[in-house]
């Protein structure tokens, strides 16, 4: 039998591990194959063509083959288009990668999520460029974009309830009522002790944006006015499904801020 060969597959490197003295194991997010593992033989050698290419948060085209759980990388080409994010934007990129590593199953394609990730990386590389958020939020565009990506991720993998009705009762949302998104109860009426909530009309607007064919840009625009309230609720939901109290990259951000 002839081993399967994939060429010019759009991809991003999520993480890399040492494998032998000269090779690497790569965790890769691809558009048509989802999250996969690749072995890059000889990638650590000074003469390897892979060394300057296999970097995180960079758009790549990969060639790989094999039928095993870990396929073999045959070629890698940098697509270009933007520089590597730096500072807080770089840490935000590592946060995205940790989410994908924890929540995405292997070999489960999510092309719409891949496109949203590509859009998110462009925001991180050029945080002043998107025109999809209000002018007063331009300084917070990375945080707005993170909330948009978190929503799309949860929606794509089936962990986000419908945002236009109460989850347990299926009752429609009152436009002026306050509702809270919680890990084990979905969307419910907000209580006095809830740290954050949104009005029914705001949740419905988010649902409409998720259903919009425009994808990431539409959700990005809808998240702008409710960014702060969403952050607390989405963080609790993501930590719950990741099975942790706090993600490693999030803890790193907190530690750096404390310094």
XYZ file of C-alpha atoms in Angstrom:
259
model
C 0.000 0.000 0.000
C 1.132 3.558 -0.754
C 1.356 5.801 2.297
C -0.902 8.841 2.228
C 0.817 12.091 1.264
C -0.508 15.588 1.972
C 1.001 18.638 0.287
C 0.759 22.399 0.847
C -1.517 22.018 3.860
C -2.199 25.342 5.645
C -0.975 24.945 9.220
C 0.323 26.523 12.418
C 2.753 25.045 14.953
C 1.123 24.801 18.384
C 3.972 23.173 20.326
C 7.196 21.268 19.819
C 8.970 18.564 21.838
C 12.473 17.167 21.621
C 12.631 13.730 20.011
C 16.120 12.247 19.921
C 19.195 14.454 19.676
C 18.349 15.844 16.253
C 14.573 15.634 15.730
C 11.340 17.214 16.998
C 7.749 16.139 17.576
C 5.381 18.895 16.460
C 1.801 19.510 17.548
C 0.247 21.164 14.501
C -3.140 22.754 13.757
C -4.052 22.214 10.099
C -7.035 23.475 8.144
C -8.209 20.182 6.640
C -6.934 17.593 9.136
C -7.356 19.361 12.464
C -4.758 18.869 15.195
C -2.104 16.346 14.222
C 1.345 15.233 15.399
C 4.357 15.250 13.082
C 7.942 14.137 13.486
C 10.440 16.562 11.955
C 13.536 14.434 11.453
C 16.806 16.289 11.746
C 15.063 19.593 12.506
C 17.508 20.435 15.324
C 20.595 20.155 13.149
C 22.255 23.494 12.276
C 22.019 22.670 8.570
C 18.293 21.742 8.620
C 15.968 23.749 6.377
C 13.284 23.305 9.060
C 15.080 25.331 11.768
C 14.074 28.855 10.647
C 10.555 27.813 9.579
C 9.026 25.724 12.367
C 7.997 28.617 14.604
C 4.707 29.218 16.476
C 2.168 31.822 15.339
C 3.482 31.783 11.771
C 1.387 30.710 8.737
C 2.922 27.664 7.062
C 2.316 25.229 4.227
C 3.337 21.709 5.241
C 3.962 18.495 3.318
C 3.669 15.292 5.331
C 2.932 11.612 4.914
C 2.224 8.372 6.725
C -0.706 6.519 8.293
C 0.572 6.289 11.875
C -0.610 8.482 14.744
C 2.560 10.527 14.308
C 3.099 11.369 10.642
C 6.394 12.394 9.051
C 7.059 15.978 8.007
C 8.429 16.127 4.468
C 8.532 19.856 3.824
C 7.630 23.216 5.354
C 7.287 26.644 3.766
C 6.660 29.973 5.490
C 3.685 31.678 3.847
C 4.575 35.140 5.182
C 2.245 38.068 5.655
C 3.151 39.258 9.155
C 5.922 39.235 11.725
C 6.093 37.277 14.967
C 3.940 38.788 17.758
C 5.888 40.142 20.720
C 5.288 41.000 24.380
C 1.755 40.502 25.695
C 0.550 39.569 22.214
C 3.023 36.672 22.126
C 1.781 35.412 25.507
C -1.791 35.670 24.214
C -0.774 33.524 21.254
C 0.657 30.875 23.558
C -2.616 31.006 25.494
C -4.552 30.246 22.293
C -2.226 27.353 21.549
C -2.728 25.905 25.033
C -6.501 26.043 24.571
C -6.279 24.176 21.260
C -3.930 21.551 22.688
C -6.235 20.896 25.632
C -9.610 21.026 23.884
C -9.146 19.749 20.324
C -9.148 16.027 19.632
C -6.589 14.680 17.172
C -7.567 14.313 13.510
C -10.832 16.241 13.929
C -10.981 18.965 11.231
C -12.369 22.401 12.100
C -11.776 24.604 9.024
C -13.885 27.493 10.355
C -11.984 27.466 13.619
C -8.708 27.367 11.683
C -9.769 30.489 9.784
C -10.669 32.202 13.073
C -7.266 31.240 14.500
C -5.551 32.697 11.430
C -7.532 35.911 11.912
C -6.598 35.965 15.586
C -2.887 35.584 14.780
C -3.115 38.539 12.388
C -4.635 40.621 15.192
C -1.790 39.631 17.535
C 0.832 40.523 14.938
C -0.786 43.907 14.130
C -3.099 44.811 17.034
C -3.829 48.278 15.648
C -5.099 47.106 12.267
C -8.629 45.655 12.695
C -11.456 48.066 11.952
C -14.118 45.700 13.304
C -14.142 47.215 16.798
C -15.256 50.679 17.886
C -12.538 53.377 17.958
C -12.676 53.627 21.748
C -11.787 49.917 21.978
C -8.790 49.954 19.632
C -6.432 49.834 22.606
C -8.179 46.690 23.824
C -8.482 44.976 20.467
C -6.385 41.958 21.514
C -8.642 41.311 24.524
C -11.770 41.724 22.401
C -10.371 39.320 19.809
C -9.529 36.759 22.498
C -13.134 36.758 23.695
C -14.320 36.312 20.097
C -11.986 33.374 19.544
C -12.959 31.737 22.851
C -16.633 31.893 21.852
C -15.927 30.432 18.411
C -13.768 27.674 19.894
C -16.423 26.628 22.418
C -19.104 26.785 19.729
C -17.064 24.756 17.216
C -16.335 21.878 19.605
C -19.891 21.743 20.952
C -19.296 23.156 24.445
C -21.219 26.423 24.062
C -24.984 26.376 24.643
C -27.354 28.441 22.522
C -27.125 32.046 23.649
C -30.663 33.075 22.702
C -32.539 30.919 25.248
C -32.170 29.641 28.808
C -30.335 26.330 28.644
C -32.354 24.224 31.097
C -35.849 25.585 30.414
C -35.536 26.673 26.747
C -37.381 29.848 27.702
C -36.583 32.867 25.517
C -34.443 35.624 26.995
C -36.060 38.852 28.151
C -34.143 41.646 26.371
C -33.634 43.638 29.581
C -33.169 40.609 31.872
C -29.758 39.621 33.215
C -28.354 36.173 32.431
C -25.147 34.378 33.353
C -23.190 31.649 31.524
C -22.014 28.996 33.999
C -20.101 25.725 33.433
C -22.680 23.204 34.632
C -25.902 25.108 34.022
C -25.373 26.860 30.704
C -27.183 30.169 30.291
C -29.454 30.960 33.246
C -31.019 33.887 35.070
C -28.337 35.834 36.929
C -28.243 35.755 40.724
C -27.228 38.586 43.029
C -23.908 36.886 43.832
C -22.878 36.290 40.194
C -19.703 38.175 39.355
C -20.728 38.962 35.769
C -23.793 38.779 33.564
C -25.206 40.205 30.326
C -28.619 41.449 29.298
C -30.732 39.120 27.191
C -30.437 41.436 24.187
C -26.625 41.254 24.430
C -26.581 37.450 24.542
C -28.943 37.342 21.567
C -26.668 39.692 19.631
C -23.715 37.377 20.306
C -25.722 34.388 19.064
C -26.590 36.251 15.862
C -22.912 37.035 15.315
C -21.970 33.368 15.810
C -24.567 32.405 13.218
C -23.346 35.067 10.783
C -21.527 33.770 7.734
C -18.859 36.438 8.214
C -17.353 34.338 11.039
C -14.569 35.832 13.148
C -15.031 39.511 12.084
C -18.739 39.442 13.009
C -18.081 37.893 16.426
C -15.200 40.301 17.017
C -17.502 43.263 16.473
C -20.217 41.840 18.732
C -17.777 41.156 21.591
C -16.475 44.709 21.824
C -19.214 46.259 24.016
C -19.371 43.273 26.399
C -15.705 42.284 26.593
C -15.266 42.729 30.357
C -18.428 40.844 31.333
C -17.602 38.011 28.932
C -14.058 37.557 30.209
C -15.041 36.260 33.655
C -17.739 33.922 32.351
C -15.724 32.460 29.482
C -12.665 31.991 31.677
C -14.670 29.907 34.150
C -16.198 27.854 31.334
C -12.842 27.186 29.649
C -11.095 26.258 32.901
C -13.939 23.862 33.685
C -13.699 22.050 30.353
C -9.886 22.034 30.468
C -10.042 20.484 33.943
C -7.811 23.105 35.574
C -8.144 25.954 38.045
C -6.041 28.210 35.841
C -4.284 27.603 32.523
C -0.476 27.632 32.545
C -0.194 30.552 30.152
C -2.756 32.511 32.161
C -0.735 31.908 35.343
C 2.379 33.071 33.517
C 0.636 36.304 32.532
C -0.467 36.892 36.136
C 3.059 36.242 37.455
C 4.594 38.665 34.969
C 2.045 41.350 35.855
C 2.835 40.917 39.547
C 6.513 41.473 38.821
